[in-house]
N, CA and C atoms as an extended XYZ file, in Angstrom:
408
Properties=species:S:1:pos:R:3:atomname:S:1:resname:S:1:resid:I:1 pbc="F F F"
N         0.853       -1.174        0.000 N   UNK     1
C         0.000        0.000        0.000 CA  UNK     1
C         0.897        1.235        0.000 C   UNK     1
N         0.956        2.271       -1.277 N   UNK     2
C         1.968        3.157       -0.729 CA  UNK     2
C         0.868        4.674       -0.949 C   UNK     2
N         1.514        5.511       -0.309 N   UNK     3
C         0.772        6.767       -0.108 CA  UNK     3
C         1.694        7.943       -0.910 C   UNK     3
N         0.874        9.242       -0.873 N   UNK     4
C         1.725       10.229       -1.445 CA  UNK     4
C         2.224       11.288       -0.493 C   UNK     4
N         3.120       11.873       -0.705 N   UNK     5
C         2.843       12.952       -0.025 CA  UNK     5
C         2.820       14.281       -0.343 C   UNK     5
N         2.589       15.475        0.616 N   UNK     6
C         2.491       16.766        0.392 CA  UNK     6
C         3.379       17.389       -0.465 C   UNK     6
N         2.406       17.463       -2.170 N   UNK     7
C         2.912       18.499       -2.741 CA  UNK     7
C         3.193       19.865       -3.130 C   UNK     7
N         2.646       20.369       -1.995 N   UNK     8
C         2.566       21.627       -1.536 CA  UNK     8
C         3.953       22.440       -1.392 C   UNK     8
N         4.758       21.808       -0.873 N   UNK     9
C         6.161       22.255       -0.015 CA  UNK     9
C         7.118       22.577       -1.730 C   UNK     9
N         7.194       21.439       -2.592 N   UNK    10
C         7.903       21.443       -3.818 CA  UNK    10
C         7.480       22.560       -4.884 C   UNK    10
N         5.723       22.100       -5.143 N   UNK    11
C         5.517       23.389       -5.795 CA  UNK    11
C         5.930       25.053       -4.811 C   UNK    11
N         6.096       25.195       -3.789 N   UNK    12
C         6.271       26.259       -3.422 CA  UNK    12
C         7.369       26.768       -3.363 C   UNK    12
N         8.479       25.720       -3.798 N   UNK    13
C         9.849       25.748       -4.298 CA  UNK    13
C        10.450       25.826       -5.936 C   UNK    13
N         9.596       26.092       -6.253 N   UNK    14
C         9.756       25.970       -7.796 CA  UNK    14
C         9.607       25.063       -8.749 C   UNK    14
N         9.495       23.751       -8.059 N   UNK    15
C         9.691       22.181       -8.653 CA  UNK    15
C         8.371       22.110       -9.929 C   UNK    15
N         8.875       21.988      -10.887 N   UNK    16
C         7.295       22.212      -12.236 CA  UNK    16
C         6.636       20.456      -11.979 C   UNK    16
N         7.645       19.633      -12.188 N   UNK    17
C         6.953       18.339      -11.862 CA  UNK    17
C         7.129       17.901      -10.820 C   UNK    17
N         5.781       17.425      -10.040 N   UNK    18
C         5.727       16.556       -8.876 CA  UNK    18
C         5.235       14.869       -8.732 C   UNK    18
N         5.963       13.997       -8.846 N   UNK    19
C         5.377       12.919       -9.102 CA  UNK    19
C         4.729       12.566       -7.739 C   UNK    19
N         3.230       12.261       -8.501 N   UNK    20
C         1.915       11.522       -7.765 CA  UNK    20
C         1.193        9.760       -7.838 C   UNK    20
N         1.091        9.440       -7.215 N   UNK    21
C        -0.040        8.068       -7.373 CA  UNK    21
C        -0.732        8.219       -7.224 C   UNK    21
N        -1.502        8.489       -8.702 N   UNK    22
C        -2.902        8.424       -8.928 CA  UNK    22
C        -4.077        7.237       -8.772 C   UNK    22
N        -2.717        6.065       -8.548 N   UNK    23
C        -3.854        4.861       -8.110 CA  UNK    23
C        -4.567        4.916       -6.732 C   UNK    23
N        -3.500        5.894       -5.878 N   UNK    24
C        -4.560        6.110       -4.881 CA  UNK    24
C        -5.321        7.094       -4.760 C   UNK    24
N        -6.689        7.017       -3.601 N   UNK    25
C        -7.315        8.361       -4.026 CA  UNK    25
C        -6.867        8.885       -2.373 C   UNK    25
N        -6.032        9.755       -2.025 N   UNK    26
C        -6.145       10.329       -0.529 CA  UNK    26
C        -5.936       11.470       -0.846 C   UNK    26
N        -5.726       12.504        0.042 N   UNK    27
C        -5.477       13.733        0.755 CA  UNK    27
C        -5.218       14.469       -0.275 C   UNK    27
N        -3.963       13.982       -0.857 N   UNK    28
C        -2.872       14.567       -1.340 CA  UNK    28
C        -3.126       14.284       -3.251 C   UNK    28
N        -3.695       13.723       -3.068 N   UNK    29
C        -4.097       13.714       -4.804 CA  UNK    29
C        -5.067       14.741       -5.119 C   UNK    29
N        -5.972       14.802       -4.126 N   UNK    30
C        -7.075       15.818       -4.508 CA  UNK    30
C        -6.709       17.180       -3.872 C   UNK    30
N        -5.274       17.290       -3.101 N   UNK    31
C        -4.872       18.313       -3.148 CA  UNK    31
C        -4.526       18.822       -5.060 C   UNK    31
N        -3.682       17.996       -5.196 N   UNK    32
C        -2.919       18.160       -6.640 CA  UNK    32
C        -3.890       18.351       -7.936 C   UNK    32
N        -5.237       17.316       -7.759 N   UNK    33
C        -6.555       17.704       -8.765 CA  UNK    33
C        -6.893       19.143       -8.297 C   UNK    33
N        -6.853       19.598       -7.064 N   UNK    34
C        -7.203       21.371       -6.739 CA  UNK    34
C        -6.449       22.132       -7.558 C   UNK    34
N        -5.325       21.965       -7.312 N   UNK    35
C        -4.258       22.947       -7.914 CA  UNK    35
C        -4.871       23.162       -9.386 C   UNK    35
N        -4.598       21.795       -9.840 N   UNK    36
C        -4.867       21.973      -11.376 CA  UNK    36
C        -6.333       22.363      -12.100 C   UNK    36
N        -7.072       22.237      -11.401 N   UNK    37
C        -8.524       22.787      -11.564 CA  UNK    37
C        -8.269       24.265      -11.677 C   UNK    37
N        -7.527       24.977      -11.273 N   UNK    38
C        -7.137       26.684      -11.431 CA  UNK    38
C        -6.763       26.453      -13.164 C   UNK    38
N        -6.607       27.952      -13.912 N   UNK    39
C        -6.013       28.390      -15.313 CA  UNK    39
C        -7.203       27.701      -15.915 C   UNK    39
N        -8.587       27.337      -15.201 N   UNK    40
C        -9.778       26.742      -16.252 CA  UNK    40
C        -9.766       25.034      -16.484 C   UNK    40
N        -9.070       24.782      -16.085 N   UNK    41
C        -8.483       23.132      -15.294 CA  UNK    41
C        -7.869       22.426      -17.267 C   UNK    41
N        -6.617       23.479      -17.561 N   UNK    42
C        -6.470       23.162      -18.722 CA  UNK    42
C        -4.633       22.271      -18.277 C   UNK    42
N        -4.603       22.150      -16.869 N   UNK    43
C        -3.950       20.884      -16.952 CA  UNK    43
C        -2.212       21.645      -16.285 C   UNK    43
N        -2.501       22.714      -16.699 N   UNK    44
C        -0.898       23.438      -15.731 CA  UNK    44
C        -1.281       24.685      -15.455 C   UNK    44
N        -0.410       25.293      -14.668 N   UNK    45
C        -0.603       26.777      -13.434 CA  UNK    45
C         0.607       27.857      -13.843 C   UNK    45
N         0.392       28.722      -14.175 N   UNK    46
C         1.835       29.743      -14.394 CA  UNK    46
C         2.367       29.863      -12.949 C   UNK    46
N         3.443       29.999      -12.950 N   UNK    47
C         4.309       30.568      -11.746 CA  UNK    47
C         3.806       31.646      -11.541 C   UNK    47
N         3.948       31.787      -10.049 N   UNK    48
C         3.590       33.402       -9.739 CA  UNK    48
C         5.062       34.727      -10.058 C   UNK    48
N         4.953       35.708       -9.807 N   UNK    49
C         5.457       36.471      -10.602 CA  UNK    49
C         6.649       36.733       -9.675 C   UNK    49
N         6.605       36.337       -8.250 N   UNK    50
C         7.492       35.969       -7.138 CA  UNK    50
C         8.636       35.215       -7.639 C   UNK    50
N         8.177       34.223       -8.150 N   UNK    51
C         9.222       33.451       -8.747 CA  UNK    51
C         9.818       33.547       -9.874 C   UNK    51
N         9.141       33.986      -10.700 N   UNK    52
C         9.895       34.371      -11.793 CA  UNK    52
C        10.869       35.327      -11.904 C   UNK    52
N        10.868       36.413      -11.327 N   UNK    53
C        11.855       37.618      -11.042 CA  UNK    53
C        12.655       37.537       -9.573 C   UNK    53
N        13.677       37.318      -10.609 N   UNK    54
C        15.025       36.506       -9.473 CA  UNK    54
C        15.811       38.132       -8.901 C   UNK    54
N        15.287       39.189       -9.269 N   UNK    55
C        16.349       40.403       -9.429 CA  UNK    55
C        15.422       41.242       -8.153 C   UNK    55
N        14.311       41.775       -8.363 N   UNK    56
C        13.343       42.611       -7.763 CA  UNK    56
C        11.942       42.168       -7.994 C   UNK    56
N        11.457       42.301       -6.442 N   UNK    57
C        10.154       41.481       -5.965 CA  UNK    57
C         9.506       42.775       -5.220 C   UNK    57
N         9.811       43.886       -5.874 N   UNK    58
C         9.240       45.049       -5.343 CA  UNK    58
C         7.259       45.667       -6.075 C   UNK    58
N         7.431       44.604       -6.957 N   UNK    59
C         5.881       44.758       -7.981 CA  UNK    59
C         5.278       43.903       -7.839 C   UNK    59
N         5.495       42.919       -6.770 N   UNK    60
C         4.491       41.549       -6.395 CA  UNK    60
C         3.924       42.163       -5.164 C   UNK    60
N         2.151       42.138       -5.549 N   UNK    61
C         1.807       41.731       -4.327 CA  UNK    61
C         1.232       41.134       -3.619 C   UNK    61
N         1.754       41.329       -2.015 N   UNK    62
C         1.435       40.700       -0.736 CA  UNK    62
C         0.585       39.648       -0.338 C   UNK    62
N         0.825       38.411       -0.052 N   UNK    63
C        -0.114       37.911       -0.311 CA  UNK    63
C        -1.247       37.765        1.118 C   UNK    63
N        -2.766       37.574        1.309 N   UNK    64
C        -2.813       38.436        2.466 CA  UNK    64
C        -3.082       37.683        3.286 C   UNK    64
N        -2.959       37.627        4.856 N   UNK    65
C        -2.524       37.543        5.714 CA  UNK    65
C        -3.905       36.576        6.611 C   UNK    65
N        -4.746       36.971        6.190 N   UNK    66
C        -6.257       35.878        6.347 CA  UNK    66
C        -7.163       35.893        5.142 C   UNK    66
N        -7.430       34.507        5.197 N   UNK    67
C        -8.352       34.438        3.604 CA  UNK    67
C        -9.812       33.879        4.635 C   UNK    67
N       -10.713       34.523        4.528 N   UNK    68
C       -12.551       33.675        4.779 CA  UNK    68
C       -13.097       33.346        4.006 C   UNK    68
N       -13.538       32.389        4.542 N   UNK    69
C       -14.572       31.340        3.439 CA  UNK    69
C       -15.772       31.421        4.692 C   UNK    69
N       -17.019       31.540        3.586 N   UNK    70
C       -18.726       31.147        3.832 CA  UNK    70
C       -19.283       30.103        3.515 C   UNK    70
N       -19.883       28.888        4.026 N   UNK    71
C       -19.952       27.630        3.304 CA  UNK    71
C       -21.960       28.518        3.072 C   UNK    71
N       -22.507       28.479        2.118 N   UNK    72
C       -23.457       28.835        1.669 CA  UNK    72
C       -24.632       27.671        1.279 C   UNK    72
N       -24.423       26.636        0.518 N   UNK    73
C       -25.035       25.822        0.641 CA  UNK    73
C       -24.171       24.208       -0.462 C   UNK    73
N       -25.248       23.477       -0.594 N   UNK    74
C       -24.724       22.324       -1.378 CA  UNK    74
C       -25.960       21.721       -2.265 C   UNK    74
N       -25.512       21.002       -3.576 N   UNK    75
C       -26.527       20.425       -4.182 CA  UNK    75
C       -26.524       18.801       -4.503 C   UNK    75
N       -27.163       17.977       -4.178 N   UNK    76
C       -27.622       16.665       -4.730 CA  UNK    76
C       -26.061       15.502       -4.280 C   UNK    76
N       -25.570       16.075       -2.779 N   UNK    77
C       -24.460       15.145       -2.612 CA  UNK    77
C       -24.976       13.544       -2.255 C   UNK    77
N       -23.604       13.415       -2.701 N   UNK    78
C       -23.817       11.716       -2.478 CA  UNK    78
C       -23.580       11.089       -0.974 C   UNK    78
N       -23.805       10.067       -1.798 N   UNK    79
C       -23.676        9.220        0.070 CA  UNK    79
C       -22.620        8.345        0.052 C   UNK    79
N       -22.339        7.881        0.929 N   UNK    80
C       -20.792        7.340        0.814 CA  UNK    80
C       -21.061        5.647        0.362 C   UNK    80
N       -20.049        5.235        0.571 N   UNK    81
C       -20.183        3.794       -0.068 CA  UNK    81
C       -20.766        3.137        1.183 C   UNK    81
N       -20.358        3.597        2.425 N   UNK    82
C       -20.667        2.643        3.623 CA  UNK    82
C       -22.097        2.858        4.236 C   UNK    82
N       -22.738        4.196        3.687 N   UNK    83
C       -24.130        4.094        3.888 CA  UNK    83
C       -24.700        4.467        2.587 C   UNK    83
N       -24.462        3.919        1.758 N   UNK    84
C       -25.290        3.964        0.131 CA  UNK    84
C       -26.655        2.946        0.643 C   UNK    84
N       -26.891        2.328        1.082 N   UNK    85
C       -28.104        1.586        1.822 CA  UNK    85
C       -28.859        2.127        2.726 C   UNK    85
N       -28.314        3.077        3.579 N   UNK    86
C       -28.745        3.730        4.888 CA  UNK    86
C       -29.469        4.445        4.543 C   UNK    86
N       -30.498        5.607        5.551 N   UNK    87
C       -31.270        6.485        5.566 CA  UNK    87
C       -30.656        7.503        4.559 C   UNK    87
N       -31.153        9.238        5.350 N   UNK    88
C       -30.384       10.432        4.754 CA  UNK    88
C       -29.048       10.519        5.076 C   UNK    88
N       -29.033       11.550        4.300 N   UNK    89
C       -27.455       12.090        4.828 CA  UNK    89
C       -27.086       13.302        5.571 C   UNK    89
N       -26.195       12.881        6.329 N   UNK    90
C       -26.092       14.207        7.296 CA  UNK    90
C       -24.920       14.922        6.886 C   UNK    90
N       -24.542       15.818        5.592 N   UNK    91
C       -23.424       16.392        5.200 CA  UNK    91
C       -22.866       17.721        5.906 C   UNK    91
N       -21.152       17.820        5.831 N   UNK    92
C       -20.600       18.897        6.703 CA  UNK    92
C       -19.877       18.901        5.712 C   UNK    92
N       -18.924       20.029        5.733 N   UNK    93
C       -17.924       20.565        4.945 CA  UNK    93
C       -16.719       20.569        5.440 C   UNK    93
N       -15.615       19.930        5.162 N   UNK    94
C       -14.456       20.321        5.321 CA  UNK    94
C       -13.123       21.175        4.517 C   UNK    94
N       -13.147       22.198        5.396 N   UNK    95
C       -11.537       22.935        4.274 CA  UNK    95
C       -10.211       22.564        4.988 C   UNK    95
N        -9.339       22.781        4.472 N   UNK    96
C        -8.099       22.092        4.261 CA  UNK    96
C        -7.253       23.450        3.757 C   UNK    96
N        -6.501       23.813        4.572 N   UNK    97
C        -5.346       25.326        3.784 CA  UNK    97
C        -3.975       23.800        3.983 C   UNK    97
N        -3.266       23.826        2.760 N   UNK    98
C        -2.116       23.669        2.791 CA  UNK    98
C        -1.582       24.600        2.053 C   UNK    98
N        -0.388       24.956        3.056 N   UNK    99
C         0.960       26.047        2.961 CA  UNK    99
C         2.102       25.629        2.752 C   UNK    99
N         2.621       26.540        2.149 N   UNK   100
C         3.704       26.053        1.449 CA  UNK   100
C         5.158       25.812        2.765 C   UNK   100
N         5.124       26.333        3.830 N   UNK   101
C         5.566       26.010        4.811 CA  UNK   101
C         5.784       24.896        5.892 C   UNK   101
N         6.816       24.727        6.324 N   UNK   102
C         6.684       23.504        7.217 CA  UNK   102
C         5.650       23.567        8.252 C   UNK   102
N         4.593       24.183        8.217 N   UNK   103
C         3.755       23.956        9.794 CA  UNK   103
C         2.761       23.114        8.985 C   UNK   103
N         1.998       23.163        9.527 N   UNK   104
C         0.945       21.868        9.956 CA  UNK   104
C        -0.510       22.342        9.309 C   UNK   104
N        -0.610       21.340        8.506 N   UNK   105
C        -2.336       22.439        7.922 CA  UNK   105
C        -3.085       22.640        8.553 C   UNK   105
N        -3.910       23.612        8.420 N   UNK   106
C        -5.091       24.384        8.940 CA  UNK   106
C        -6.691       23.798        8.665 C   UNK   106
N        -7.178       22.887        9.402 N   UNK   107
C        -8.969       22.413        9.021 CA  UNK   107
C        -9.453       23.351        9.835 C   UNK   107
N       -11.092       23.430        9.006 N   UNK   108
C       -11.849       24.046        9.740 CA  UNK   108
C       -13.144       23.012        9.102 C   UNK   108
N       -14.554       22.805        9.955 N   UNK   109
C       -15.070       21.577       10.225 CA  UNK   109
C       -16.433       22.397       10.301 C   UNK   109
N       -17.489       22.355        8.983 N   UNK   110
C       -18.827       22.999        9.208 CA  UNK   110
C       -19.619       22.432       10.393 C   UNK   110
N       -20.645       22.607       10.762 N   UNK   111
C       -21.465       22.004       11.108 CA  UNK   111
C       -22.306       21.014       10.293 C   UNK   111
N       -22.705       20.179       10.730 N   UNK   112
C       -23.567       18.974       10.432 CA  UNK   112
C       -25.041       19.469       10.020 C   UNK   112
N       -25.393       19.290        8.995 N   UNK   113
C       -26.735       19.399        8.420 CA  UNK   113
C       -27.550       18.049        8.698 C   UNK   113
N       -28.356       17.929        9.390 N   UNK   114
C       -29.399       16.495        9.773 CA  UNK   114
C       -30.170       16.617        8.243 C   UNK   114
N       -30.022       15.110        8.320 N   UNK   115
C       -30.870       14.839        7.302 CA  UNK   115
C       -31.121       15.363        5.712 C   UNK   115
N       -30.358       15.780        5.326 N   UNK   116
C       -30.468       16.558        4.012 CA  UNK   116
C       -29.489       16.754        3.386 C   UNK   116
N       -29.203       15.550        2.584 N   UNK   117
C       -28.147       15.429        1.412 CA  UNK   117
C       -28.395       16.120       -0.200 C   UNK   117
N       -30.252       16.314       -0.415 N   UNK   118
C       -30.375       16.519       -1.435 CA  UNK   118
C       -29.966       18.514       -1.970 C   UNK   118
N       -30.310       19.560       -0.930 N   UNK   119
C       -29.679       20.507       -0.825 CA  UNK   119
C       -29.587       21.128        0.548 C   UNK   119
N       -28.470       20.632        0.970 N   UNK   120
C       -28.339       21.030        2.682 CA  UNK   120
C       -27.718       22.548        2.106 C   UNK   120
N       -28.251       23.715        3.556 N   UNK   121
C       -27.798       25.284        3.641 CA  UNK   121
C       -27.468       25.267        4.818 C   UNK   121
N       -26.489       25.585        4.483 N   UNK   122
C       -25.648       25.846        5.856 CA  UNK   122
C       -25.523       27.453        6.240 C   UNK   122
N       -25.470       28.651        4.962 N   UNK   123
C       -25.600       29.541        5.601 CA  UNK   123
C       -25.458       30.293        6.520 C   UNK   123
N       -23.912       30.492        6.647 N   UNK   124
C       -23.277       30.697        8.167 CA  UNK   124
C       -23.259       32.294        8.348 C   UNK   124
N       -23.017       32.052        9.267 N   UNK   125
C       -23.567       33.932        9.206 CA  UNK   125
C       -21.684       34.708        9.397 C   UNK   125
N       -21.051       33.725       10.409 N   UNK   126
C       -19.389       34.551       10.421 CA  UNK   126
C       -19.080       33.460        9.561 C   UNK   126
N       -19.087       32.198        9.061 N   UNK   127
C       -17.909       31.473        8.193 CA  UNK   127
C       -16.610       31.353        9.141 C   UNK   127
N       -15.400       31.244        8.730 N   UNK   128
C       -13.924       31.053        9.432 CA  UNK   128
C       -13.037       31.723        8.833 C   UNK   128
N       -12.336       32.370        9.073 N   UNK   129
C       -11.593       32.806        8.892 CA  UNK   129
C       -10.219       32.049        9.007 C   UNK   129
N        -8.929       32.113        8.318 N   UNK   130
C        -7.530       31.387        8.319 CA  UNK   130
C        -6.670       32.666        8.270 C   UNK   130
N        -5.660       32.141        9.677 N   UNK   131
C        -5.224       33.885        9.773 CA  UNK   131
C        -3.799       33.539       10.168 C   UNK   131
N        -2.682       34.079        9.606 N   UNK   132
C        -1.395       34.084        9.964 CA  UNK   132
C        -1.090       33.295        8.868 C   UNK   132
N        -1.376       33.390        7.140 N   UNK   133
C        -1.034       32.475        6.314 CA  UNK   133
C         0.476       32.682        6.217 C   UNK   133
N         1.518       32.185        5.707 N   UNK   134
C         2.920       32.376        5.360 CA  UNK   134
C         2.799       32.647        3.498 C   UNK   134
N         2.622       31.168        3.323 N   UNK   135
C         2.906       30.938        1.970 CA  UNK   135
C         1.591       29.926        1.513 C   UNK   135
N         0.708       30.246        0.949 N   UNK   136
C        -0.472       29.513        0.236 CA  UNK   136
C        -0.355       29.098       -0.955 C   UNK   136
C-alpha cells in the first residue's frame, strides 16, 4: 500500500513536476486535482510572478494575511459507499489550507446538516476565517 505525499512544499519551491499516485485516491491527490482545476483546469498553473523575477520582488503583491470562506449551501451530494443503503445524509464541509511552509495544515469543520443530502444550507452567518497564512 503506498501513499503520497504533500505536494505543496515542492511546488512552493519551484519544482514544475511533482510525481503523484494516482492509483490512490487520498489527501494529497485531490490536493494536486485542486491545484490543477485553477487556469480553467487546462492541466498546468503559471508561476507566480514571485518566482519568476530573481532580481526585484518590489511589484508583487502581498499575499494576504487571512483568507474567509462562507460555506453557503450544497446540491444533490452523495452518500458514501458505507451508507449507500442507509437512511439520509447528514453532510458537513471540510476545508483544508495547505501552505507552502513547514507547519501543519489548517482544518476548519462545518457544522452537520441532519438529514439533508439533497440541498443542505448551511448559511453561516461569520464562516472562518484562516489567519497568519505564510505561503499559500
Amino acid at each position: 500500500h503506498s501513499t503520497n505525499f504533500n505536494p505543496v512544499l515542492p511546488w512552493s519551491l519551484g519544482c514544475q513536476i511533482v510525481a503523484m499516485n494516482q492509483q490512490v485516491c487520498d489527501a494529497f491527490v485531490l490536493v494536486n486535482d485542486g491545484r490543477f482545476r485553477a487556469n480553467g483546469s487546462c492541466g498546468y498553473v503559471l508561476k507566480p510572478a514571485s518566482m519568476l523575477s530573481r532580481i526585484d520582488n518590489k511589484h508583487v503583491l502581498k499575499t494576504p494575511a487571512a483568507w474567509q470562506f462562507k460555506i453557503m449551501s450544497g446540491y444533490n451530494l452523495p452518500k458514501t459507499r458505507k451508507k449507500a443503503f442507509a437512511g439520509c445524509v447528514n453532510p458537513r464541509v471540510r476545508i483544508t489550507l495547505y501552505d507552502g511552509g513547514a507547519t501543519d495544515q489548517v482544518v476548519y469543520i462545518s457544522e452537520t446538516v441532519k438529514k439533508n443530502g439533497l440541498n443542505p444550507i448551511w448559511d453561516e452567518e461569520k464562516g472562518t476565517t484562516f489567519e497568519n497564512i505564510k505561503d499559500p
